[in-house]
Coordinates of C-alpha atoms in Angstrom, one line a residue:
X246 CA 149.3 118.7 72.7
X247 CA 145.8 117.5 71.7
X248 CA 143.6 120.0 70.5
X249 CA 140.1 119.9 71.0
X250 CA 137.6 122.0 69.2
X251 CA 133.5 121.6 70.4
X252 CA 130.7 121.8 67.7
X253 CA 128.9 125.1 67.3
X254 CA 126.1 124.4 68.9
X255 CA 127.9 123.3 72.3
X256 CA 129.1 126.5 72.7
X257 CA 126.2 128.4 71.5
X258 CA 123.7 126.0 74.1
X259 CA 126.5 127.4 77.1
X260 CA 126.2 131.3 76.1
X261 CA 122.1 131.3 75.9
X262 CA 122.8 129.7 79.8
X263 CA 125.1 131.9 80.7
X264 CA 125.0 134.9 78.5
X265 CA 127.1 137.2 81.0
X266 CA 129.4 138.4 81.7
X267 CA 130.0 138.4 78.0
X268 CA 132.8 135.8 76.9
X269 CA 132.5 134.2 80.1
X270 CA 131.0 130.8 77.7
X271 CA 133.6 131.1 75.5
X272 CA 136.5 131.3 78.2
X273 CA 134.8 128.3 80.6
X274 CA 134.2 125.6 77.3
X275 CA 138.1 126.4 76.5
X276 CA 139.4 125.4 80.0
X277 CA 137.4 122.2 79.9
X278 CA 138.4 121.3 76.3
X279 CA 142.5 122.1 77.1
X280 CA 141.9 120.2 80.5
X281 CA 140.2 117.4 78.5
X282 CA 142.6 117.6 76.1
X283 CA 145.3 117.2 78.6
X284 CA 144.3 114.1 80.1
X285 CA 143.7 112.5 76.8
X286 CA 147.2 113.4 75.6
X287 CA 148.3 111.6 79.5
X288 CA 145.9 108.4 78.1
X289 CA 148.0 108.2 74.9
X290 CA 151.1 108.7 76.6
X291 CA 150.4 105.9 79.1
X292 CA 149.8 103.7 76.4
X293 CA 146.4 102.1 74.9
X294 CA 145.3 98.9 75.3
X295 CA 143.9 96.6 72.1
X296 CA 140.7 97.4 72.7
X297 CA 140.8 101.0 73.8
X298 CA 142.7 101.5 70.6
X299 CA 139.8 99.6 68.6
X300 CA 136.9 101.8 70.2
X301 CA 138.7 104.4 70.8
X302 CA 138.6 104.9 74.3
X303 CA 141.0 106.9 76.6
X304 CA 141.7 106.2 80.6
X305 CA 141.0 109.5 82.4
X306 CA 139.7 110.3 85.8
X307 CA 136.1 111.7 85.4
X308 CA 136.1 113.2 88.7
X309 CA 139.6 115.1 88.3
X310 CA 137.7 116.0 84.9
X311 CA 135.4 117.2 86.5
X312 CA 137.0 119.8 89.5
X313 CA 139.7 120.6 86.9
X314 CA 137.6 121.3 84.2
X315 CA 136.6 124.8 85.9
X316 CA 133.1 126.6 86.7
X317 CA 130.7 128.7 85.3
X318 CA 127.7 131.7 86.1
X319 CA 127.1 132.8 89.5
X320 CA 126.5 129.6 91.1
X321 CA 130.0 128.3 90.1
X322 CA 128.5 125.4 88.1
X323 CA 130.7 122.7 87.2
X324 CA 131.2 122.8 83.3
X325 CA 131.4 119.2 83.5
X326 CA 128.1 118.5 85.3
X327 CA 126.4 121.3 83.0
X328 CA 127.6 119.9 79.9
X329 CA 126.6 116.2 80.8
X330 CA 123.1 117.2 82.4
X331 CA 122.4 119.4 79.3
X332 CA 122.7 117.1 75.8
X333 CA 126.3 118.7 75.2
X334 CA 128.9 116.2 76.9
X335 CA 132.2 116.3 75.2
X336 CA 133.0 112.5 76.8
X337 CA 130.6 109.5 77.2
X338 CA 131.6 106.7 80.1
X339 CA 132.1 103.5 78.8
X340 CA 133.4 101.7 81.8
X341 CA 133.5 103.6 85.2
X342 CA 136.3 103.8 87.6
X343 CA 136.7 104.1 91.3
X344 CA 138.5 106.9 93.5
X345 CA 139.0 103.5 96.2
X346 CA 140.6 101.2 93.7
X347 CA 142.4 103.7 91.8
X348 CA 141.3 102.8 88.5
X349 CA 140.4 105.2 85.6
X350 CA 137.9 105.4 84.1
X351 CA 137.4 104.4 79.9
X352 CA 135.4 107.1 78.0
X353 CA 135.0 108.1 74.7
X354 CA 134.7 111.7 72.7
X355 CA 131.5 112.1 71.3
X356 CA 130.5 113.8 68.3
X357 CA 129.9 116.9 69.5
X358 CA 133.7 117.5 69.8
X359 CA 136.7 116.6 67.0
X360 CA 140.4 115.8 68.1
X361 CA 143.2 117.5 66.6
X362 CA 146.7 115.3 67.4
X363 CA 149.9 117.2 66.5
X364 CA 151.5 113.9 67.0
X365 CA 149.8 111.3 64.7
X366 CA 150.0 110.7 61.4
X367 CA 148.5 109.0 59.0
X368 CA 150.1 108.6 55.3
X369 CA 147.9 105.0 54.6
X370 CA 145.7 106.5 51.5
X371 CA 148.7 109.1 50.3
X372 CA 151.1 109.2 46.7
X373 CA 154.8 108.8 48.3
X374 CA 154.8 112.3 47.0
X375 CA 152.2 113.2 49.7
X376 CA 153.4 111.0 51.9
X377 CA 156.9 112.9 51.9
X378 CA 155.7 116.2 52.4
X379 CA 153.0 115.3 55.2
X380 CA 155.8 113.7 57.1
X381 CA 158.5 116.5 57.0
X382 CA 155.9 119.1 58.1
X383 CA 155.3 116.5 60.7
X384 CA 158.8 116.5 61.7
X385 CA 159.1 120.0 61.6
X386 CA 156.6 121.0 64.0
X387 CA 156.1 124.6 65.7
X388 CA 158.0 126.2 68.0
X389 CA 154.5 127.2 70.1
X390 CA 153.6 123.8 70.0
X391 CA 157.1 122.2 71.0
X392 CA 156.7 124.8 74.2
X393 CA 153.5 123.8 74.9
X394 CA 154.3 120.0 75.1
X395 CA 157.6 120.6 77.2
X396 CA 155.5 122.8 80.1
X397 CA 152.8 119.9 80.1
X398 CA 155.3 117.0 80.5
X399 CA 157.9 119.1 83.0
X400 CA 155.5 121.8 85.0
X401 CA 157.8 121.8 88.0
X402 CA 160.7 123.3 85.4
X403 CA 159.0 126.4 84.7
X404 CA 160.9 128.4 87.7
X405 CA 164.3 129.9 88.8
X406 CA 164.9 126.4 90.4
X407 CA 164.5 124.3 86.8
X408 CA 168.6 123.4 86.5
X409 CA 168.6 122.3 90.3
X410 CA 165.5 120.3 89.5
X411 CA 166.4 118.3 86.6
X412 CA 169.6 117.4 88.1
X413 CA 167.3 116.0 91.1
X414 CA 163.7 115.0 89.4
X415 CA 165.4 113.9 86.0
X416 CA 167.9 111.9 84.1
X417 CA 169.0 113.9 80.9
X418 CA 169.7 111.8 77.6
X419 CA 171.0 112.9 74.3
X420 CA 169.3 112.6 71.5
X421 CA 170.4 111.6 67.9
X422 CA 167.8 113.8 66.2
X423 CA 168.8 113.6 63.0
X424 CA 168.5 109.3 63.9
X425 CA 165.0 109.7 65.0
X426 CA 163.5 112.3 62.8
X427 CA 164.5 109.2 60.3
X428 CA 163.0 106.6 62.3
X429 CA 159.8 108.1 62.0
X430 CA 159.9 108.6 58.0
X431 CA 160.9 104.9 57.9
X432 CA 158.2 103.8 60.2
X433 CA 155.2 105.4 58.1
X434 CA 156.8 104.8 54.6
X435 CA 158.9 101.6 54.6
X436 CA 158.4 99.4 57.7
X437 CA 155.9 96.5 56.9
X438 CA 156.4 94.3 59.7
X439 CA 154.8 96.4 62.4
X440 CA 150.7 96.7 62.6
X441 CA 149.0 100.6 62.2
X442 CA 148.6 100.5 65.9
X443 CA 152.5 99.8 66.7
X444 CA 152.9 102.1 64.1
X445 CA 151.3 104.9 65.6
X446 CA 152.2 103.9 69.0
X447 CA 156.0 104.3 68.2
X448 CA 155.1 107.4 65.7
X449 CA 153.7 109.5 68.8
X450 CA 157.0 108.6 71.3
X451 CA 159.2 109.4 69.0
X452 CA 157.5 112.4 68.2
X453 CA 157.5 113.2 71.6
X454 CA 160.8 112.9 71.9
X455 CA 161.4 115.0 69.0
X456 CA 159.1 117.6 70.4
X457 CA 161.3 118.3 73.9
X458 CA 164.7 118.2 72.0
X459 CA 163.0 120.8 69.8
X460 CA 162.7 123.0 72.6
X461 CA 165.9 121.7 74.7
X462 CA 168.0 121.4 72.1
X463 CA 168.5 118.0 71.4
X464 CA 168.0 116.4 75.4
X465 CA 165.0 114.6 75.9
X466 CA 164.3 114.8 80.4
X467 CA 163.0 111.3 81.7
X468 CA 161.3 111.3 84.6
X469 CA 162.7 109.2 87.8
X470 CA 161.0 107.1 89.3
X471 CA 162.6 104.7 92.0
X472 CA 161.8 101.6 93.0
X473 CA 161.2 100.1 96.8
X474 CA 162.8 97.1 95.2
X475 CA 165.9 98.7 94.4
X476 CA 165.6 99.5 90.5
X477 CA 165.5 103.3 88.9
X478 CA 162.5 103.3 86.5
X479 CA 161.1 106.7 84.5
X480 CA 158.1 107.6 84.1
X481 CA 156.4 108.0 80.4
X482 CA 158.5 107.6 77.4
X483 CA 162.0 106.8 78.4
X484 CA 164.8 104.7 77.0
X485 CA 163.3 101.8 79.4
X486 CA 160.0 102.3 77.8
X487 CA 160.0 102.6 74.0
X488 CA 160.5 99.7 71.8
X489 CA 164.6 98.6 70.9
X490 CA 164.5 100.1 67.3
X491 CA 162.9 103.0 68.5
X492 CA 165.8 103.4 71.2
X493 CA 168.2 102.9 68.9
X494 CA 167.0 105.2 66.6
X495 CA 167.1 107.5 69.5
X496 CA 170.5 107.3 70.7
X497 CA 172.1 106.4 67.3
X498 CA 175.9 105.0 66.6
X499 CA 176.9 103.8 70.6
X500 CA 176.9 100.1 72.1
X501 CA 175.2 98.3 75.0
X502 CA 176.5 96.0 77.1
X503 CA 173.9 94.0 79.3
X504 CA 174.3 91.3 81.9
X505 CA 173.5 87.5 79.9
X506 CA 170.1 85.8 81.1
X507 CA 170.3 88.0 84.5
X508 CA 168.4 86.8 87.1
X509 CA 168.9 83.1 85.8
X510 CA 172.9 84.0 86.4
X511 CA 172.2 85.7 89.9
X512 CA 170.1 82.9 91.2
X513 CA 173.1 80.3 90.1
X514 CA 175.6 82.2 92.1
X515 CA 173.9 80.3 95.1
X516 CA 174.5 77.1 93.6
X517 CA 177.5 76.1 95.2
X518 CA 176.2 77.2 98.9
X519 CA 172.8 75.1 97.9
X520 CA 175.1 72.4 97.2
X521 CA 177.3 72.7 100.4
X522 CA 174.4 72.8 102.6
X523 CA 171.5 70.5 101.3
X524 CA 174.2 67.5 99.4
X525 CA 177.9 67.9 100.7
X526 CA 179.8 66.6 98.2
X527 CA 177.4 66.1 95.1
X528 CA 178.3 67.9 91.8
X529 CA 177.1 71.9 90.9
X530 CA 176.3 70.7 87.5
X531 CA 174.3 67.6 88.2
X532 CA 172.0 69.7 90.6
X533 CA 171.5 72.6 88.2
X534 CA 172.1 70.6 84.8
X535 CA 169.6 72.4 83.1
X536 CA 170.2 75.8 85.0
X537 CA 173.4 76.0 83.7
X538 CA 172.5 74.3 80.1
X539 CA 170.4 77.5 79.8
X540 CA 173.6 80.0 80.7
X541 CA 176.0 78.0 78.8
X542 CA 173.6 77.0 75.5
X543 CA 171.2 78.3 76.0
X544 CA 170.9 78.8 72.1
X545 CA 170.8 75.0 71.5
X546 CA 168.1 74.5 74.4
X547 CA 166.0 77.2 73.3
X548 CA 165.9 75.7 69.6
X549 CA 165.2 72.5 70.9
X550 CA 162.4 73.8 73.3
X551 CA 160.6 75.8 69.8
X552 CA 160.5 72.4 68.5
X553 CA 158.5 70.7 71.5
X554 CA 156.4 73.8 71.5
X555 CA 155.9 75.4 68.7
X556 CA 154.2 72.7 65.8
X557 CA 153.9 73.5 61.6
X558 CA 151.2 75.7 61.5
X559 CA 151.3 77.8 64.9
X560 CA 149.8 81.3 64.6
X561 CA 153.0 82.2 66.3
X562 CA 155.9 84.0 63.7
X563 CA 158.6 82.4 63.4
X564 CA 161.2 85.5 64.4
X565 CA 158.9 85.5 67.6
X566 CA 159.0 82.2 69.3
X567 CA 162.3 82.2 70.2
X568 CA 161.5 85.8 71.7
X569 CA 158.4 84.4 73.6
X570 CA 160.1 81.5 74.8
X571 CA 162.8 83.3 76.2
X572 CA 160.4 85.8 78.1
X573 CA 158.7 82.1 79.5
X574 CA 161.9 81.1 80.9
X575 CA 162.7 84.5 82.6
X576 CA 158.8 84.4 83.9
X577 CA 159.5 80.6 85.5
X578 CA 162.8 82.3 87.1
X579 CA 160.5 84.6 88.7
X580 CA 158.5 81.9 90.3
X581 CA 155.8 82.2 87.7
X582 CA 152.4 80.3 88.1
X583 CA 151.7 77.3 86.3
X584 CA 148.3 77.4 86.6
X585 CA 145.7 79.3 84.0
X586 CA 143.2 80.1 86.6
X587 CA 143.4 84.4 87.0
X588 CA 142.7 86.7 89.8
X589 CA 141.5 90.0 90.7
X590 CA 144.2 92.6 91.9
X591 CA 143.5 95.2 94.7
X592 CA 141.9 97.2 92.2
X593 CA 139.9 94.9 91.3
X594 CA 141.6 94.4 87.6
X595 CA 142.1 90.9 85.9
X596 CA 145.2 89.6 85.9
X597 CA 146.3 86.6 84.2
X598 CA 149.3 84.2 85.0
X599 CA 152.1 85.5 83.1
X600 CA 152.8 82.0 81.2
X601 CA 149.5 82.7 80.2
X602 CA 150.0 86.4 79.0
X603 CA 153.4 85.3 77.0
X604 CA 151.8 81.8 75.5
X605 CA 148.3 82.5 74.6
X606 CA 147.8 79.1 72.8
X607 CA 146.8 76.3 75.8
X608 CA 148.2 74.0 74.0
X609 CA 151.6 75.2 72.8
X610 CA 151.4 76.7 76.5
X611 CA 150.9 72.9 78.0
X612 CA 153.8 71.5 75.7
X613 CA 156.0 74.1 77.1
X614 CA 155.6 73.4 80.6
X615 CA 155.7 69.5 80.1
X616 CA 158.6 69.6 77.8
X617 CA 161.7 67.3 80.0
X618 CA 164.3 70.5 80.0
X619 CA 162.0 72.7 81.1
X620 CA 160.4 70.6 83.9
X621 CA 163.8 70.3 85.1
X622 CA 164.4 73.9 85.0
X623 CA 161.2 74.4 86.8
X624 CA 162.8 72.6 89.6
X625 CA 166.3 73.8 90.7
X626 CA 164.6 77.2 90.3
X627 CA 162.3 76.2 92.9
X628 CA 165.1 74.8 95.0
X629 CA 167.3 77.5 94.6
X630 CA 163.7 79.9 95.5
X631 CA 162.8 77.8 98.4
X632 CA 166.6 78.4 99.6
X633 CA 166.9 82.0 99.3
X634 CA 163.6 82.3 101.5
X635 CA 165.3 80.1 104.3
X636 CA 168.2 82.8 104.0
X637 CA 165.6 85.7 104.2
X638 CA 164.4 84.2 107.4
X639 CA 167.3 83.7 109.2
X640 CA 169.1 86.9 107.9
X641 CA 166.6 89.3 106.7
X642 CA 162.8 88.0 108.8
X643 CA 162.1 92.0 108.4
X644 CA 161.4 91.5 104.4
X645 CA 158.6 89.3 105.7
X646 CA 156.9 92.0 107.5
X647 CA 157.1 94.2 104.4
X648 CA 153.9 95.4 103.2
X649 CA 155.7 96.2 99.7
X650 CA 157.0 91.8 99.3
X651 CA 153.5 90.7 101.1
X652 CA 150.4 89.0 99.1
X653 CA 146.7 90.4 98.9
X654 CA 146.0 89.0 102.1
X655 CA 149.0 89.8 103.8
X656 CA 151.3 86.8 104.1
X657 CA 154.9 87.0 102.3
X658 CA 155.0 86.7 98.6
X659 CA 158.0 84.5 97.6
X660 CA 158.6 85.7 93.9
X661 CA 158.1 89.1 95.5
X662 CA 160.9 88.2 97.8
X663 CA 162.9 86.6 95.2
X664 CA 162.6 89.8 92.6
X665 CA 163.5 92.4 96.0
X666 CA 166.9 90.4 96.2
X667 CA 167.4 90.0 92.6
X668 CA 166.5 93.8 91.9
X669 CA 168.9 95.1 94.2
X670 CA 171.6 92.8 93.6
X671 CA 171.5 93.9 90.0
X672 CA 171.7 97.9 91.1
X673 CA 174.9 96.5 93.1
X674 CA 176.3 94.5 89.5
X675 CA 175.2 97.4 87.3
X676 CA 177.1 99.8 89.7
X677 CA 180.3 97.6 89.1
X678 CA 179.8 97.4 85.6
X679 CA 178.9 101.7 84.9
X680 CA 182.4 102.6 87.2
X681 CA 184.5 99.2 85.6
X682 CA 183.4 101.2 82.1
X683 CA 183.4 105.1 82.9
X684 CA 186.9 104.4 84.1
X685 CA 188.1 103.6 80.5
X686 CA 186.9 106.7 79.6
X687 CA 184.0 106.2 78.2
X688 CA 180.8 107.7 78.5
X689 CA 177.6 106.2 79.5
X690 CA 174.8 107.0 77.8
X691 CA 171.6 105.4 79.1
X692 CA 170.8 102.9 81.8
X693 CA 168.7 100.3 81.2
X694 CA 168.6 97.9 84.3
X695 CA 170.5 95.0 83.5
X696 CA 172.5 96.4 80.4
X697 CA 174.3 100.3 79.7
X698 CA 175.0 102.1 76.7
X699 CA 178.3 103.3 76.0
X700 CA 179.5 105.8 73.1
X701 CA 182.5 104.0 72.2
X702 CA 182.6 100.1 71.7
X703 CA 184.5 97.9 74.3
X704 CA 187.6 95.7 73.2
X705 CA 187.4 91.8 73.9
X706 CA 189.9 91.7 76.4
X707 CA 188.6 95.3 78.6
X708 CA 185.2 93.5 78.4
X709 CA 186.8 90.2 79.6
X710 CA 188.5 92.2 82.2
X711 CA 184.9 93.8 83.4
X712 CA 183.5 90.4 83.2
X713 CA 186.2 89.4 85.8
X714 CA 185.9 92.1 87.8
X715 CA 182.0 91.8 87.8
X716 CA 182.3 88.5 89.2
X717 CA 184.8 89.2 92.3
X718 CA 183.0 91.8 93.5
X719 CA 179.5 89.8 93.3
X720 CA 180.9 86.4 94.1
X721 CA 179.3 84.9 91.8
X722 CA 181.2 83.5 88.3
X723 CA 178.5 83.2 86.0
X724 CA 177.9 87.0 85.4
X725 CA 178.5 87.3 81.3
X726 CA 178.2 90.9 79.4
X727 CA 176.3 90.5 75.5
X728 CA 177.1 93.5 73.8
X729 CA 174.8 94.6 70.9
X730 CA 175.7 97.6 68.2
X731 CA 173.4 100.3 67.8
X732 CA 173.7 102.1 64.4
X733 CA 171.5 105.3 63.7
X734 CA 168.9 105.9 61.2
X735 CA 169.6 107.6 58.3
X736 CA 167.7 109.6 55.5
X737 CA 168.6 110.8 52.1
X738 CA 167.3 113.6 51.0
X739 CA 165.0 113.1 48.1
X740 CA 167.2 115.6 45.7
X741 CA 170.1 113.2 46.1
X742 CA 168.2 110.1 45.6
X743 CA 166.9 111.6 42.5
X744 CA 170.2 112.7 41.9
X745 CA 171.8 109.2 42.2
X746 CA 169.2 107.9 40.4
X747 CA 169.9 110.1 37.5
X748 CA 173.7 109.2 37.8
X749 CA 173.0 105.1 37.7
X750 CA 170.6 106.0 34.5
X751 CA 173.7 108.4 33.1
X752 CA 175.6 105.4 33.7
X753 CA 173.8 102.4 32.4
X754 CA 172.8 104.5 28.4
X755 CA 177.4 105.3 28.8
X756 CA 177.4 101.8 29.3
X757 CA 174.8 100.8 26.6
X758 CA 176.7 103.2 24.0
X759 CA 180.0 102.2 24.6
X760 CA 179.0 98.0 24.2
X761 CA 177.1 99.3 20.7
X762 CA 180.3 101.1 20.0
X763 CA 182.4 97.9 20.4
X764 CA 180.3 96.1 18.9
X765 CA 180.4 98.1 15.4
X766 CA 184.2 98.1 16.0
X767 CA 184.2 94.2 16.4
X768 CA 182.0 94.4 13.3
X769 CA 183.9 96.6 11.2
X770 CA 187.0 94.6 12.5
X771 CA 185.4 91.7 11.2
X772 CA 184.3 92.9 7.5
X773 CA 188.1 93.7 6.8
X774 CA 189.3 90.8 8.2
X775 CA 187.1 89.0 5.6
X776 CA 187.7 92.1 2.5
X777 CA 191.7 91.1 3.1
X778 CA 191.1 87.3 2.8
X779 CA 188.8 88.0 -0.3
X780 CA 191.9 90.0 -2.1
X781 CA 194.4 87.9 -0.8
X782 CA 192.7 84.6 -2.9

């Protein structure tokens, strides 16, 4: 938990105000600083954006700040008003929010308090040496601490009812400690493809995750959180949330199996009734040539795409384009906008088109959208979108009426529509594909919408057989399952490096003596060879 600790003189201004009864000062600026230290620890959690990151600014609500942050003297001042109206604020606002939109506010600690995070780390100006021993006392933690962490993130779990609870409020996963305590040693010693921030982003949720095993002994407790749209999501760090290496460093040696280009595969499933209904007799593949070019190569179109869109020189890695062009494509399946123009939300935040979020250069961004294979794609999408909302109003005209799948101003939201009936048809494929695998006997590990994780590895023909069996019960033949192996992190201790080390060196000056020895036995060798030939003349 963040730890914050006010300046002398803060504490000494709230005692000459409120002198009695005695520690009353001491007590009131200790509630306010583990309350503000709470919600900063929430604002981390949450995640930072760039910019709060930069400036170092935390999303909190001032006015839950405020009536949380507890009262003081006879009056029942508000510590939070008194500190603020007196030259003593712990926070300063640097963009206010609104209890009608919803939105936080962004502040910023002053300097009349300091920060103390149990789960950062820093080893940037450190010998490895240091480095090594700052990061296993890291890893090591308290037991006080670990407590403390677990009653802040689960408070509901703290009575006779906790094992009925998690059963109901939680899904529990198993943790490859061992895996992640590694992770975290590699990420602040080795990695150097990853910036400080994602560095310290993924240092703090493992940590976190570390922290509950600690005290569960070795299950980290995510949070449900369902969907109206049909999808189980968690809430804070979760194997949904964190980054892939970090998940695999958290669930270590086990397989996932996820459903191929998902919602590209599901919408093609209505290819042949498209057909059938709009041109009788005219070919699947003609219609959705570049629909199913995607499903069935998609690795040559995507190559071919990077070329179109991606020129010598782009600011954009290599090892990312594919990854950002493949995010593009899902975003068009979605029915994203073309356009570049924003809009304000109901909160009144900025949101940008998603092409626009996922291709930040215009004009990589404008060869992408005009490239011929992708135009196409852009079409039979639409079609097939434009077709599924026919069927919604014929079959289903109560989705129209949904509040949760209408626009700001009320009318229905197609890609809304479209994700409702994608989201739940992929809880009804995922269900096939977690009972087609838990009866082989294995066990699943974690869900992660469109894929599982497994402990054991599937053969080719029992995945061929889920495949199959994936497709009857959806109807639809283009359901494919990638599988991807996760292996766990692992450490060395430093004795046995040193150790092995020592052995190579052992090795190498064996080697070394035995060549010189050879060589003065060639020698030697040689010198009688010559003595003989001398006496023999």
């Amino acid at each position: 938990m963040i730890k914050l600790t006010p300046k002398p003189e803060v504490l000494e201004a709230l005692r000459k105000a409120f002198p009695t009864p005695p520690k009353s000062a001491e007590k009131a600026l200790a509630k306010y600083c583990r309350v503000l230290g709470a919600m900063v620890f929430d604002a981390q959690l949450r995640g930072q954006a760039e910019d709060e990151r930069k400036l170092g600014l935390f999303s909190i609500s001032t006015s839950a700040l405020a009536n949380k942050g507890g009262q003081i003297g006879k009056n029942k001042v508000r510590v939070h008003s008194w500190l603020a109206e007196n030259g003593c604020a712990l926070v300063q606002m640097a963009d206010k929010g609104s209890n009608i939109s919803g939105l936080l506010s962004k502040v910023k600690l002053t300097k009349r308090v300091t920060m103390e995070d149990p789960l950062s780390i820093n080893t940037q100006a450190m010998t490895d040496e240091q480095a090594e021993r700052e990061i296993d006392a890291f890893l090591t933690g308290d037991d006080e601490s670990n407590e403390a962490l677990f009653q802040h993130l689960y408070p509901e779990l703290s009575g006779d009812d906790a094992e009925d609870l998690i059963g109901e409020l939680f899904d529990a996963v198993k943790v490859d400690v061992e895996s992640l305590s590694a992770y975290i040693t590699w990420i602040n010693t080795k990695s150097d493809k990853l910036t400080e921030a994602q560095k310290k982003s993924r240092t703090r949720q493992a940590k976190t995750i570390l922290a509950v095993c600690a005290y569960t002994g070795g299950t980290y407790l995510q949070r449900l959180k369902p969907s109206a749209f049909g999808r189980t999501y968690y809430t804070g760090v979760s194997v949904q949330s964190v980054p892939k290496d970090l998940r695999k460093a958290m669930l270590g040696n086990c397989w996932e199996y996820d459903v191929r280009s998902s919602v590209i595969a599901w919408k093609m499933g209505y290819g042949a009734r498209w057909v059938a209904e709009n041109k009788p007799g005219a070919s699947v593949r003609e219609e959705f040539k570049a629909t199913l070019n995607y499903l069935e190569d998609k690795k040559d179109l995507m190559h071919t795409v990077r070329l179109y869109t991606f020129l010598e020189g782009s600011n954009v890695r290599r090892d990312q384009q594919l990854v950002l062009l493949k995010q593009a494509f899902t975003a068009l399946s979605f029915g994203a906008r073309l356009t570049t123009k924003g809009w304000q939300d109901t909160g009144g935040t900025w949101q940008n088109p998603a092409l626009v979020s996922i291709l930040k250069n215009p004009e990589e961004r404008a060869r992408f959208v005009k490239d011929p294979s992708v135009l196409a794609f852009i079409q039979e999408q639409n079609k097939l979108d434009d077709w599924l909302i026919e069927e919604v109003k014929k079959d289903r005209p109560e989705y129209l009426r949904d509040p949760n799948l209408q626009t700001i101003s009320g009318r229905p939201s197609k890609a809304k529509i479209v994700a409702y009936l994608y989201q739940n048809n992929e809880t009804h494929a995922m269900d096939v594909v977690r009972a087609a695998v838990e009866a082989t006997g294995r066990k699943i590990i974690a869900n992660i919408h469109d894929a599982v994780v497994i402990n054991k590895r599937l053969g080719a023909e029992l995945k061929a057989e889920i495949e199959m069996l994936l497709q009857e019960k959806t109807h639809n033949p283009y359901w494919r399952l990638g599988a991807t192996q996760y292996e766990r992190f692992n450490s060395t201790p430093k004795e046995v490096l040193n150790e092995e080390q020592l052995h190579r060196q052992r090795m190498a000056a064996e080697e070394e003596k035995a060549q010189l020895a050879e060589k003065a036995k060639q020698a030697q060798q040689a010198q009688q060879a010559l003595q003989a030939d001398q006496a023999a003349k």
